[in-house]
PDB file of C-alpha atoms in Angstrom:
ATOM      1  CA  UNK A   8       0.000   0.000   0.000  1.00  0.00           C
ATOM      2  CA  UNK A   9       2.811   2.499   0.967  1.00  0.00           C
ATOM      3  CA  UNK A  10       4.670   1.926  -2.577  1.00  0.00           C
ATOM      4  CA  UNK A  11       1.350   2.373  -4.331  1.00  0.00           C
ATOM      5  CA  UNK A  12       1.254   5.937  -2.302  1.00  0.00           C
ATOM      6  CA  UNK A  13       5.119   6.638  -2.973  1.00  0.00           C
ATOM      7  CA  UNK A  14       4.628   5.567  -6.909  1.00  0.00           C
ATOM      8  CA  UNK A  15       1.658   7.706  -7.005  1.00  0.00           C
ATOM      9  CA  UNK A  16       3.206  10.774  -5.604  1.00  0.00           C
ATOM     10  CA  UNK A  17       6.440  10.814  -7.643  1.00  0.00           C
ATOM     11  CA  UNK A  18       5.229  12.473 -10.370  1.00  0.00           C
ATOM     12  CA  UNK A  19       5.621  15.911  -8.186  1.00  0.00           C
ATOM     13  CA  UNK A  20       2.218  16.124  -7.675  1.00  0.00           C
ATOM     14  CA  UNK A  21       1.919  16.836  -3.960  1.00  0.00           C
ATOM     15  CA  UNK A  22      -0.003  15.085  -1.642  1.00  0.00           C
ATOM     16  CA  UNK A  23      -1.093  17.042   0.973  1.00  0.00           C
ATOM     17  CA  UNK A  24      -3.371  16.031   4.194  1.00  0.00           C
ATOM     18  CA  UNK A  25      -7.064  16.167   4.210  1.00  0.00           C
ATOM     19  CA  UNK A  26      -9.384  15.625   7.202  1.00  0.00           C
ATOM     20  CA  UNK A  27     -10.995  12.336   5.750  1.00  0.00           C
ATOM     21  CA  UNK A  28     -10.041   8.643   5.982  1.00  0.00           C
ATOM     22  CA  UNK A  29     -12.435   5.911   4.715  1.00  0.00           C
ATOM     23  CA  UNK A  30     -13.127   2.585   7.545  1.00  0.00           C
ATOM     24  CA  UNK A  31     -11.837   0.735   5.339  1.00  0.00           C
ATOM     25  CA  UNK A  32      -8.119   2.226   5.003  1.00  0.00           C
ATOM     26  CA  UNK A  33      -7.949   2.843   9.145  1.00  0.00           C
ATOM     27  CA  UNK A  34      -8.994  -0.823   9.514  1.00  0.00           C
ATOM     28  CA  UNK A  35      -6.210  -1.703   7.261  1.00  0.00           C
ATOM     29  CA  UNK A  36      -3.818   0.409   9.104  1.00  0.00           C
ATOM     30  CA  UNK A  37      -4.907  -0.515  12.610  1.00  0.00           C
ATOM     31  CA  UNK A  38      -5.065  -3.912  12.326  1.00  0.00           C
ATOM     32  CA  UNK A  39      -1.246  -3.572  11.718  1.00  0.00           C
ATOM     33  CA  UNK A  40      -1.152  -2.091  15.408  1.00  0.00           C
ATOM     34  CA  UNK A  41      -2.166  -4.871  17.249  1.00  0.00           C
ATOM     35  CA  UNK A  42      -4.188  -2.564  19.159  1.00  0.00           C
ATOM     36  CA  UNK A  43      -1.597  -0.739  20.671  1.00  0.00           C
ATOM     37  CA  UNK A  44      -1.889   2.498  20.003  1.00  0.00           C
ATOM     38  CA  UNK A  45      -0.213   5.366  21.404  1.00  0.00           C
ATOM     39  CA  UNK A  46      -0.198   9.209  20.348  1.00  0.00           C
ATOM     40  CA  UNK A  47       2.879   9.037  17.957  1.00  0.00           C
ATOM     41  CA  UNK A  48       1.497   6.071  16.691  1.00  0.00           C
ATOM     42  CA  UNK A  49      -1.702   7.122  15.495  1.00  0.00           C
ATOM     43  CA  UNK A  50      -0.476  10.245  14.302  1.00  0.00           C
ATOM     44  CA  UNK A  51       1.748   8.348  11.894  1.00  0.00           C
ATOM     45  CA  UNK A  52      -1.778   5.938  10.572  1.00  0.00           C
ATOM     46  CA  UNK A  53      -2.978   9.193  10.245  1.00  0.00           C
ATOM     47  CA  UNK A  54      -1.195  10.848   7.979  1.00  0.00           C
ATOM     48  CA  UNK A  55      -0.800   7.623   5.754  1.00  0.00           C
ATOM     49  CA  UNK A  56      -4.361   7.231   5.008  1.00  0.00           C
ATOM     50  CA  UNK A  57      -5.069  10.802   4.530  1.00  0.00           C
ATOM     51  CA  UNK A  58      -1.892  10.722   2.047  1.00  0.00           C
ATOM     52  CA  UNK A  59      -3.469   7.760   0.318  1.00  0.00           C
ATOM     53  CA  UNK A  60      -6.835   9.543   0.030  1.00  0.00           C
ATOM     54  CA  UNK A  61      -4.506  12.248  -1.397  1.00  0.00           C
ATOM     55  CA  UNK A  62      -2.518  10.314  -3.894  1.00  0.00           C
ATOM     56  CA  UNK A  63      -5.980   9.010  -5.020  1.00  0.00           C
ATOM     57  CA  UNK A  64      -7.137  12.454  -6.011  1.00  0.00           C
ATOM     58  CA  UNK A  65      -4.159  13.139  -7.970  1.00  0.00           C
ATOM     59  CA  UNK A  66      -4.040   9.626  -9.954  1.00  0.00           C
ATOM     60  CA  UNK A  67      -7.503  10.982 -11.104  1.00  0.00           C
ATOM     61  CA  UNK A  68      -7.049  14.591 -11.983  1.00  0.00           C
ATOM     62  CA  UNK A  69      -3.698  13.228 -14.017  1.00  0.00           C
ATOM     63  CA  UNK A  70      -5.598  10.392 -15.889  1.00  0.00           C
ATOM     64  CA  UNK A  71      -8.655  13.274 -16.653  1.00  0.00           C
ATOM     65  CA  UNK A  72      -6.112  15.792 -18.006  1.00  0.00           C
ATOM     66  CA  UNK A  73      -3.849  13.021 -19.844  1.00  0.00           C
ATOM     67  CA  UNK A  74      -7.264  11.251 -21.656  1.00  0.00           C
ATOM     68  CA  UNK A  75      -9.037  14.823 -22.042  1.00  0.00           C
ATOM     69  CA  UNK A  76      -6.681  17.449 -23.027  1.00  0.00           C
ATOM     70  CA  UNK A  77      -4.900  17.593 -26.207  1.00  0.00           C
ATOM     71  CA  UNK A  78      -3.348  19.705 -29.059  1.00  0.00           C
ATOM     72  CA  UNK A  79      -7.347  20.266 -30.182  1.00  0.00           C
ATOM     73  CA  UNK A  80      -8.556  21.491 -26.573  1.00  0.00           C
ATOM     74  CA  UNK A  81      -8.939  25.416 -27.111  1.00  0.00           C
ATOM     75  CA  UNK A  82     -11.106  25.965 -23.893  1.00  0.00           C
ATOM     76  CA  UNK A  83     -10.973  24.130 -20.255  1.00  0.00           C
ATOM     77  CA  UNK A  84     -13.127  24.317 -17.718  1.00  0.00           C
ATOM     78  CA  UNK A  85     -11.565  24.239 -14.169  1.00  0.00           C
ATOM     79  CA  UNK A  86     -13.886  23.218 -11.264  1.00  0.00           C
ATOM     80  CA  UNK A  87     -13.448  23.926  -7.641  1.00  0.00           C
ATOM     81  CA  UNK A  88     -12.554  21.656  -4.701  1.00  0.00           C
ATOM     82  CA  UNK A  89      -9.737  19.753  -2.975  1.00  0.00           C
ATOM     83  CA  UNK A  90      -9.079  17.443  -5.832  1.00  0.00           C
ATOM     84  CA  UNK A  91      -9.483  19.744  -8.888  1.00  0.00           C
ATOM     85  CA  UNK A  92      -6.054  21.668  -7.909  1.00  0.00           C
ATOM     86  CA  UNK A  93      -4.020  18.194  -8.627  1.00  0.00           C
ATOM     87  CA  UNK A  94      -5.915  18.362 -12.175  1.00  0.00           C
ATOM     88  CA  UNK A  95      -4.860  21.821 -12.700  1.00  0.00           C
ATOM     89  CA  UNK A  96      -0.866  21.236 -11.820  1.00  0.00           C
ATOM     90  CA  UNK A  97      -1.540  18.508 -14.165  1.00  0.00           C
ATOM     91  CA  UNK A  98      -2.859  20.407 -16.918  1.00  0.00           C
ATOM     92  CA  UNK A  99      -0.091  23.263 -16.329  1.00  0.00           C
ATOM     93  CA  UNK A 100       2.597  20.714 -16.829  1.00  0.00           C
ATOM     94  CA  UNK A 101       1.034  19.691 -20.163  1.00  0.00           C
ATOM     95  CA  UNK A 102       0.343  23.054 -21.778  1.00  0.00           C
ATOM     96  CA  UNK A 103       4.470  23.943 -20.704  1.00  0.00           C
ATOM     97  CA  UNK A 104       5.472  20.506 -22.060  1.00  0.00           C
ATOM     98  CA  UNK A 105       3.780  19.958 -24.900  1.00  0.00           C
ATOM     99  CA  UNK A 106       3.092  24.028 -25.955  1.00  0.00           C
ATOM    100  CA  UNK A 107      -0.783  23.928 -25.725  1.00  0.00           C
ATOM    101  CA  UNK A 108      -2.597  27.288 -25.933  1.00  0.00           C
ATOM    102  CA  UNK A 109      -5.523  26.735 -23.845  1.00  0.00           C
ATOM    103  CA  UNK A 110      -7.562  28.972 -22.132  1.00  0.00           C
ATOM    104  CA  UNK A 111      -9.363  28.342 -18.741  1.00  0.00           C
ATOM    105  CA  UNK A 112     -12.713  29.325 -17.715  1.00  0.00           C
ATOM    106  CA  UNK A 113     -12.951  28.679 -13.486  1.00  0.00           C
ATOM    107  CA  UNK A 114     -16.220  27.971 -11.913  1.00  0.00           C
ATOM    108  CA  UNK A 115     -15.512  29.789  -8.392  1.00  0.00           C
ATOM    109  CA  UNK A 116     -12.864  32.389  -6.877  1.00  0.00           C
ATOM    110  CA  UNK A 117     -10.728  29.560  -6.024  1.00  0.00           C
ATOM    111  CA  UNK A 118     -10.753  28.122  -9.610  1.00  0.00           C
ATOM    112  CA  UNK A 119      -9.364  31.872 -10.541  1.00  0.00           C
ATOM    113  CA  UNK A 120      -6.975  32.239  -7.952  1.00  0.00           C
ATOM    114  CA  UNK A 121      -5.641  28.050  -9.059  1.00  0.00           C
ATOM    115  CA  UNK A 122      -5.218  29.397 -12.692  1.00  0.00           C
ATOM    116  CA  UNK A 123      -3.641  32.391 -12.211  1.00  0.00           C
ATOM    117  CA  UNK A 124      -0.941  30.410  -9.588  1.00  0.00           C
ATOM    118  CA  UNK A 125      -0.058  27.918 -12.225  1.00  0.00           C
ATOM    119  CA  UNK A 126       0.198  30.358 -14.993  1.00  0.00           C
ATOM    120  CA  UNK A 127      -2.019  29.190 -17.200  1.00  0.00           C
ATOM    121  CA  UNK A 128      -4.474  32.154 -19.459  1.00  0.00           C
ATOM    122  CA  UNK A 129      -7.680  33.080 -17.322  1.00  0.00           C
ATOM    123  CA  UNK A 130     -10.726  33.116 -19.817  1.00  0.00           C
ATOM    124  CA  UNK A 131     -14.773  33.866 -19.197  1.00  0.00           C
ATOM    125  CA  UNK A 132     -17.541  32.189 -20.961  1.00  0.00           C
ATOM    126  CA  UNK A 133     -18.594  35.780 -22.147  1.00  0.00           C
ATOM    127  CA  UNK A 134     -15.502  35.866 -24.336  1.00  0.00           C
ATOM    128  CA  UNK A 135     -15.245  31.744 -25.307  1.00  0.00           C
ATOM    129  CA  UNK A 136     -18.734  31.015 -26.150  1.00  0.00           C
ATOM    130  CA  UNK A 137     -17.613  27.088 -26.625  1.00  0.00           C
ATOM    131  CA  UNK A 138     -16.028  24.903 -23.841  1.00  0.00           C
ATOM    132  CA  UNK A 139     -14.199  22.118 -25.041  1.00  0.00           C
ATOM    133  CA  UNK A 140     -13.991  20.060 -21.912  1.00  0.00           C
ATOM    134  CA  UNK A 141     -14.603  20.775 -18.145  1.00  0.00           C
ATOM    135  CA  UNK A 142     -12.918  18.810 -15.665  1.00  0.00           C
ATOM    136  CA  UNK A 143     -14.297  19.014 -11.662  1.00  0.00           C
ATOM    137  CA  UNK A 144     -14.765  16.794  -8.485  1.00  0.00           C
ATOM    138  CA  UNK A 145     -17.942  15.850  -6.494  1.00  0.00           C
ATOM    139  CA  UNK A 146     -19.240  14.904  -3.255  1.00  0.00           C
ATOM    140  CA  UNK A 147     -20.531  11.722  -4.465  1.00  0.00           C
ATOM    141  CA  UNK A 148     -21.116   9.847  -7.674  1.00  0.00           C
ATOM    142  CA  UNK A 149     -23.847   7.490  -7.664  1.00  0.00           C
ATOM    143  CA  UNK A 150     -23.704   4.063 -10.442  1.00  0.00           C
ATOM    144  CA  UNK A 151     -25.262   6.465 -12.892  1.00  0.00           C
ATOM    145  CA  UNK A 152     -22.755   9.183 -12.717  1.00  0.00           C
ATOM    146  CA  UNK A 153     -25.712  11.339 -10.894  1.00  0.00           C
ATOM    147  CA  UNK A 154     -23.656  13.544  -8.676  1.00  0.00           C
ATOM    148  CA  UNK A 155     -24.087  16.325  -5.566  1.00  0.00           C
ATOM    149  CA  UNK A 156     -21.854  18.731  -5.492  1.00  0.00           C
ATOM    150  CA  UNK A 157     -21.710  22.024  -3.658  1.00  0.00           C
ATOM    151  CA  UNK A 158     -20.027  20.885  -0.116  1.00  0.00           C
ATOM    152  CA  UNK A 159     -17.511  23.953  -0.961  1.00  0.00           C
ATOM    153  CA  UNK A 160     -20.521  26.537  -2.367  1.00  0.00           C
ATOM    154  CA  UNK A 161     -19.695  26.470  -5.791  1.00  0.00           C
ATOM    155  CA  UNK A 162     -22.154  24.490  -7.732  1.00  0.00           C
ATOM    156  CA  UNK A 163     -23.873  27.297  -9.067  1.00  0.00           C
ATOM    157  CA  UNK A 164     -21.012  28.408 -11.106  1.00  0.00           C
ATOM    158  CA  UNK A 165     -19.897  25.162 -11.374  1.00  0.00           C
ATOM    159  CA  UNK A 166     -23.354  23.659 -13.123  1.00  0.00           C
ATOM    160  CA  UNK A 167     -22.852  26.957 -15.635  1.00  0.00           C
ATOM    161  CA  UNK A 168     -19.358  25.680 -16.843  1.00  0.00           C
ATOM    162  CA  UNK A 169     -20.554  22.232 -17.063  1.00  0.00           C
ATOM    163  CA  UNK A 170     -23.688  23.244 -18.938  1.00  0.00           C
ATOM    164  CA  UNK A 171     -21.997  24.821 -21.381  1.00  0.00           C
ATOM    165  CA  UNK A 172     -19.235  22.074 -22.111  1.00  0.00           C
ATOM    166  CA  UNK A 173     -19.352  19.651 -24.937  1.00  0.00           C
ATOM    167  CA  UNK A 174     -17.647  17.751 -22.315  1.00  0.00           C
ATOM    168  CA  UNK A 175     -17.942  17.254 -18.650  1.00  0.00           C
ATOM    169  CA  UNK A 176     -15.580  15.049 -16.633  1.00  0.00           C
ATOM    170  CA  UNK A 177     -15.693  14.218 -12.935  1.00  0.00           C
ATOM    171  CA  UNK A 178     -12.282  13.489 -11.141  1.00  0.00           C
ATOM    172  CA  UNK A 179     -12.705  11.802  -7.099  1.00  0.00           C
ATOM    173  CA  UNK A 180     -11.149   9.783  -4.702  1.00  0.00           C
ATOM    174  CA  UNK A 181     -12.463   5.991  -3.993  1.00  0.00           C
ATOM    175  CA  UNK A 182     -14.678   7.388  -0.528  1.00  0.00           C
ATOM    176  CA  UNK A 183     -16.989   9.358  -3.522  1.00  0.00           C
ATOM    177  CA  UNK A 184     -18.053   6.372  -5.581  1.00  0.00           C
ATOM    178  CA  UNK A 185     -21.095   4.841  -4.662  1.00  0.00           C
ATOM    179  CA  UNK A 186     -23.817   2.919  -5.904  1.00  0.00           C
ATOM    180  CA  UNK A 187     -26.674   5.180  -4.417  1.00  0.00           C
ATOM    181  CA  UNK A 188     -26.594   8.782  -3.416  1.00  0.00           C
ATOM    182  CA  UNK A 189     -25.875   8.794   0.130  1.00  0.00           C
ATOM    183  CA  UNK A 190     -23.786   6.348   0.829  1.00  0.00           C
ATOM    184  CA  UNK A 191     -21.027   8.779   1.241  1.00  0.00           C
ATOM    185  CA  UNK A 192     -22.952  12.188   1.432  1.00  0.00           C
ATOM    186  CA  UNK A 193     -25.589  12.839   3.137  1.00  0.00           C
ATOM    187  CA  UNK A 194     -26.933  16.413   2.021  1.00  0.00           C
ATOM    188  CA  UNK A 195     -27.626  17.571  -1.258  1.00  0.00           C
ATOM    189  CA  UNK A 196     -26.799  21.958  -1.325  1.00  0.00           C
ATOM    190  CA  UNK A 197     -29.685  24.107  -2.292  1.00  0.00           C
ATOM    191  CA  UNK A 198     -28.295  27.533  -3.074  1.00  0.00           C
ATOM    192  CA  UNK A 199     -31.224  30.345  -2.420  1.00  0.00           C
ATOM    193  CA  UNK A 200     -31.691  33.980  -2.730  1.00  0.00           C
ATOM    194  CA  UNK A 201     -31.624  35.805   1.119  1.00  0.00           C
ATOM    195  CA  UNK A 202     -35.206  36.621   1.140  1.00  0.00           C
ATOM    196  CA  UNK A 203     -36.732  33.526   0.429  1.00  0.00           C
ATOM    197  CA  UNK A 204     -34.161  30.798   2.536  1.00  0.00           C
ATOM    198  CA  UNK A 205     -36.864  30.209   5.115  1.00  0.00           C
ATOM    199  CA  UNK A 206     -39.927  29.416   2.511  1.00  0.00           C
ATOM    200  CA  UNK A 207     -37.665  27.134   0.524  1.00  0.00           C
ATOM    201  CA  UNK A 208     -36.019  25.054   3.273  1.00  0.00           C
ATOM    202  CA  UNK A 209     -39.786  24.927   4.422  1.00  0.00           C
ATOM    203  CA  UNK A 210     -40.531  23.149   0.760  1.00  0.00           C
ATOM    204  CA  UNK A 211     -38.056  21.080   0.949  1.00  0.00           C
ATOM    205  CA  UNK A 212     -38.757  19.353   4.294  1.00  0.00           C
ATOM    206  CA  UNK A 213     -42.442  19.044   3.115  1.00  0.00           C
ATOM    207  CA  UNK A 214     -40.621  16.525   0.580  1.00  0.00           C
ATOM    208  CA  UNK A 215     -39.170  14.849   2.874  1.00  0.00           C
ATOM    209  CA  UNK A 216     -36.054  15.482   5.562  1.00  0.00           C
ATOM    210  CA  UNK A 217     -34.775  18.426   6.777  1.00  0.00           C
ATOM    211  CA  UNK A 218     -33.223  21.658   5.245  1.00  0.00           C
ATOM    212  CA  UNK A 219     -30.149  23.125   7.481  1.00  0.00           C
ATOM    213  CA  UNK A 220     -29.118  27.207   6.630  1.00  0.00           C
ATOM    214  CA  UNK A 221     -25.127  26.624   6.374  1.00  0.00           C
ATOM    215  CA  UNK A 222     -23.429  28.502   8.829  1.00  0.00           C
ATOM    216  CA  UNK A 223     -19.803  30.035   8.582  1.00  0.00           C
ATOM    217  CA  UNK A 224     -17.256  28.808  10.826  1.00  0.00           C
ATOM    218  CA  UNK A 225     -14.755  32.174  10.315  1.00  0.00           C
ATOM    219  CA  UNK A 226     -17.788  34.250  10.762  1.00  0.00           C
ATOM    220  CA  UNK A 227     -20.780  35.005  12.430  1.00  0.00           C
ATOM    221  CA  UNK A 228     -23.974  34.469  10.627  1.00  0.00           C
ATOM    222  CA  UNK A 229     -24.098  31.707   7.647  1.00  0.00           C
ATOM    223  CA  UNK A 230     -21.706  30.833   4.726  1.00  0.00           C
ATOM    224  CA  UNK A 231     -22.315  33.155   1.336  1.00  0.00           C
ATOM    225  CA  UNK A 232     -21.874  31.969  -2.145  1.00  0.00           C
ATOM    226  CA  UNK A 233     -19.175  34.021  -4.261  1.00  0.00           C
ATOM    227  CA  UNK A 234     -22.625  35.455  -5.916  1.00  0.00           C
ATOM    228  CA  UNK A 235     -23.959  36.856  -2.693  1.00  0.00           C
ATOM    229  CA  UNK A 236     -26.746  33.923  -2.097  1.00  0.00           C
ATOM    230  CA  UNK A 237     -27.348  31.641   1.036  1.00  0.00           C
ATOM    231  CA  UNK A 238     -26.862  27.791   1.102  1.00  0.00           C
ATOM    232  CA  UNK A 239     -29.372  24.954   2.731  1.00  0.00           C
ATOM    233  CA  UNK A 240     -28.040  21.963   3.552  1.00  0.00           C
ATOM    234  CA  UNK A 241     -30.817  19.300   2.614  1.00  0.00           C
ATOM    235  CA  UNK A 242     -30.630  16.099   4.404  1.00  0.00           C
ATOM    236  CA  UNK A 243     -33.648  14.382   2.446  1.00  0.00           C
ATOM    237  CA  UNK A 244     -35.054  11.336   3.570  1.00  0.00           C
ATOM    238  CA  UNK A 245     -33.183   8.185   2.848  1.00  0.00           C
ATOM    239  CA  UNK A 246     -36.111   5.431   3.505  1.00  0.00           C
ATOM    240  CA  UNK A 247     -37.816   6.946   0.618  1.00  0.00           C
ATOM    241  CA  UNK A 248     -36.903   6.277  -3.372  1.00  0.00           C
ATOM    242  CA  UNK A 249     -36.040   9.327  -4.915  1.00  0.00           C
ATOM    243  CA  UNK A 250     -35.980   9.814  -8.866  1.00  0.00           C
ATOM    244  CA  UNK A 251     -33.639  12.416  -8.682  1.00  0.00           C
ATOM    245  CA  UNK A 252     -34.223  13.821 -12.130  1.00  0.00           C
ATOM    246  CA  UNK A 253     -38.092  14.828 -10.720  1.00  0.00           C
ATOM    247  CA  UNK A 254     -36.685  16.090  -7.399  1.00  0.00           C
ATOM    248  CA  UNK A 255     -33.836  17.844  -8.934  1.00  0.00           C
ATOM    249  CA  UNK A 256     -36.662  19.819 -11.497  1.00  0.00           C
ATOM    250  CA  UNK A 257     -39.039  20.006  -8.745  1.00  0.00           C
ATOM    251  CA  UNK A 258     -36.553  22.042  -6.170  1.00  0.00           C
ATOM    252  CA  UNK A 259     -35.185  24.252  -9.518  1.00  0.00           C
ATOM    253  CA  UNK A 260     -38.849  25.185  -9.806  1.00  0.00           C
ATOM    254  CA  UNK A 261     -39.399  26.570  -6.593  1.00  0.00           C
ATOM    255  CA  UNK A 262     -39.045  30.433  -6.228  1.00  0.00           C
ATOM    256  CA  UNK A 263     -36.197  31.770  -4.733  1.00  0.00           C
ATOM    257  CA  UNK A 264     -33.826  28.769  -5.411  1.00  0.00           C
ATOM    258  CA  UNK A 265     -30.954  29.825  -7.380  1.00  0.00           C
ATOM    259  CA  UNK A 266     -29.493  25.950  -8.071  1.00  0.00           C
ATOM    260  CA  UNK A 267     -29.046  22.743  -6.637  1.00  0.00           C
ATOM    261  CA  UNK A 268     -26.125  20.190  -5.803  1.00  0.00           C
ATOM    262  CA  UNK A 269     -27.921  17.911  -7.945  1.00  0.00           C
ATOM    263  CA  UNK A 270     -25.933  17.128 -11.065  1.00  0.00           C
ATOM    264  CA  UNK A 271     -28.564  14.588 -13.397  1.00  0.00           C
ATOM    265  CA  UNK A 272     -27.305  13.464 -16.302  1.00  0.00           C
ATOM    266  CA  UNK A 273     -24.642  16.187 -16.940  1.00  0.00           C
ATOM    267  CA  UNK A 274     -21.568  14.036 -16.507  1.00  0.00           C
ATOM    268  CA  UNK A 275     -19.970  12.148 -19.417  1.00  0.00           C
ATOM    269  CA  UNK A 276     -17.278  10.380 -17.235  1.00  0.00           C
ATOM    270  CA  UNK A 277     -15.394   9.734 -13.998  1.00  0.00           C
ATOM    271  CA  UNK A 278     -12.035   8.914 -12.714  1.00  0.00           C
ATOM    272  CA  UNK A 279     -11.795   7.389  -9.435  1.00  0.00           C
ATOM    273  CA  UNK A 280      -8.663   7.374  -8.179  1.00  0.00           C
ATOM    274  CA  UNK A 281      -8.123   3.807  -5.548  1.00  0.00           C
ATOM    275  CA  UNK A 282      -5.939   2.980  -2.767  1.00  0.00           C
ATOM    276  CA  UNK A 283      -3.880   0.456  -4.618  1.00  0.00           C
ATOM    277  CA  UNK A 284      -2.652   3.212  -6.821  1.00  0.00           C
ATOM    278  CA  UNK A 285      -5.188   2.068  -9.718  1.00  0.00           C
ATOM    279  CA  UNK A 286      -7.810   4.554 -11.030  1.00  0.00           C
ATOM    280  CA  UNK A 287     -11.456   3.032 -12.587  1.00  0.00           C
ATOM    281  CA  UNK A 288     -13.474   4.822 -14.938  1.00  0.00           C
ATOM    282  CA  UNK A 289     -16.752   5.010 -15.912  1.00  0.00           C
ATOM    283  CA  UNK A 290     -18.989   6.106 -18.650  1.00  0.00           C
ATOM    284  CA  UNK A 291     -22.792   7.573 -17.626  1.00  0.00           C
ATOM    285  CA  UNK A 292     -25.265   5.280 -19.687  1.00  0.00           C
ATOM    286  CA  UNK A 293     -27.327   7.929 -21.112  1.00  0.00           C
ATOM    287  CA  UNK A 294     -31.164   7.506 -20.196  1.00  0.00           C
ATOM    288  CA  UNK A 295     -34.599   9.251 -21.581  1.00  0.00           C
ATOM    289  CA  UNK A 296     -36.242  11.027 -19.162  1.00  0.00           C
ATOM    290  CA  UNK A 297     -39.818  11.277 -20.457  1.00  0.00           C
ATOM    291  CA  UNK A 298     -42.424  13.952 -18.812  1.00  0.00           C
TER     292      UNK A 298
END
């Protein structure tokens, strides 16, 4: 498992720590322990898995950039999140290796501010009407490539650049692949204008669950989008069967909400990077939703 981490990592691509480590990885690493455990100790298990989780994000942004970028990409989309920065040193190394002129179109301030570090050209969709390819995380990725995104605030933005893409590709770690939404994530983001926060999260309970305003942690009062708008948390109700391309339309519809998490049918592929150093893909089957 450690080589796997080490072979990942050697590219230059750094691996830094993240506050996540799957069951699955800990048990690995603690059974190793014998159950002896002291401070030092842990703190050492730690920082492996979280470094494997790591490595796993950039084995996917690298095979997303390597498959999806090429002499004929004019126009990149560049998403927001923990993993999409391992895409973008990626993508930086390409265009100063192989000469590419692309330009890049971000979906949040962060997505700027990534751009502009690496040194690649900052573009807007009001000067490149066409987007060759977009390339972004998620919170979780169910077996049909329906995501929710929007854990960071960005999915407005984010569902714009995707929108607008003749292709959109999804780059995670192993702990975001799942079979059914919320397996991994519990909460699907609602973003909503000020005024109307407490009549939608009232809406969206009477579907089922309950709707949480998102609070800052650096501030008082709750978290605001870079476009000025509030976020609900909605933790919808997992005993009962969702379609989420009729929930998804039904929350859109409801005045005051500026965009969900909910990404239905948008996604053309994934890349999930795994612990043994391996990444899987998959392609969405593309269904007809009839009304």
């Amino acid at each position: 498992m450690l080589r796997n981490l080490f072979l990942a990592c050697r590219s230059g691509l750094r691996c830094e720590v993240t506050p996540f480590v799957t069951r699955k990885t800990w048990q690995k690493l603690s059974d190793h322990s014998h159950g002896s455990l002291n401070q030092s100790k842990w703190w050492i298990l730690y920082s492996i898995a979280t470094m494997l989780v790591d490595a796993a994000k950039a084995l996917a942004g690298k095979a997303a950039v390597d498959n999806h970028v090429n002499a004929d990409t004019k126009v990149v989309g560049i998403g927001s999140g923990s993993t999409i920065m391992y895409a973008v040193e990626r993508l930086a190394e390409k265009v100063k290796e192989e000469g590419f002129s692309i330009r890049c179109i971000p979906t949040s301030f962060q997505a700027r501010q990534l751009i502009r570090e690496h040194d690649l050209v900052l573009g807007d969709l009001e000067t490149y009407l066409k987007i060759d390819v977009t390339i972004d995380g998620c919170d979780e990725a169910d077996k049909d490539l329906t995501l929710i995104k929007g854990g960071g605030g960005c999915q407005t933005q984010e569902k714009i650049v995707a929108a607008y893409s003749d292709t959109f590709i999804v780059i995670a770690d192993y702990r975001k692949d799942s079979v059914e939404l919320g397996q991994a994530w519990k909460f699907i983001p609602v973003k909503v204008l000020p005024m109307a926060y407490r009549q939608v999260s009232i809406r969206l309970e009477q579907i089922g669950g309950k709707a949480e305003l998102r609070m800052a942690k650096a501030k008082a009062g709750p978290v605001v989008s870079d476009n000025g708008n509030l976020i609900l948390d909605w933790y919808w109700d997992q005993q009962q069967p969702m379609n989420w391309h009729e929930i998804n339309t039904s929350i859109q519809c409801l005045a005051g909400v500026v965009e969900t998490g909910l990404f239905v049918g948008m996604a053309s592929k994934a890349y999930f990077g795994q612990e043994d150093g391996s990444v899987v893909d998959r392609d969405r089957i593309k269904t007809l939703h009839l009304s």
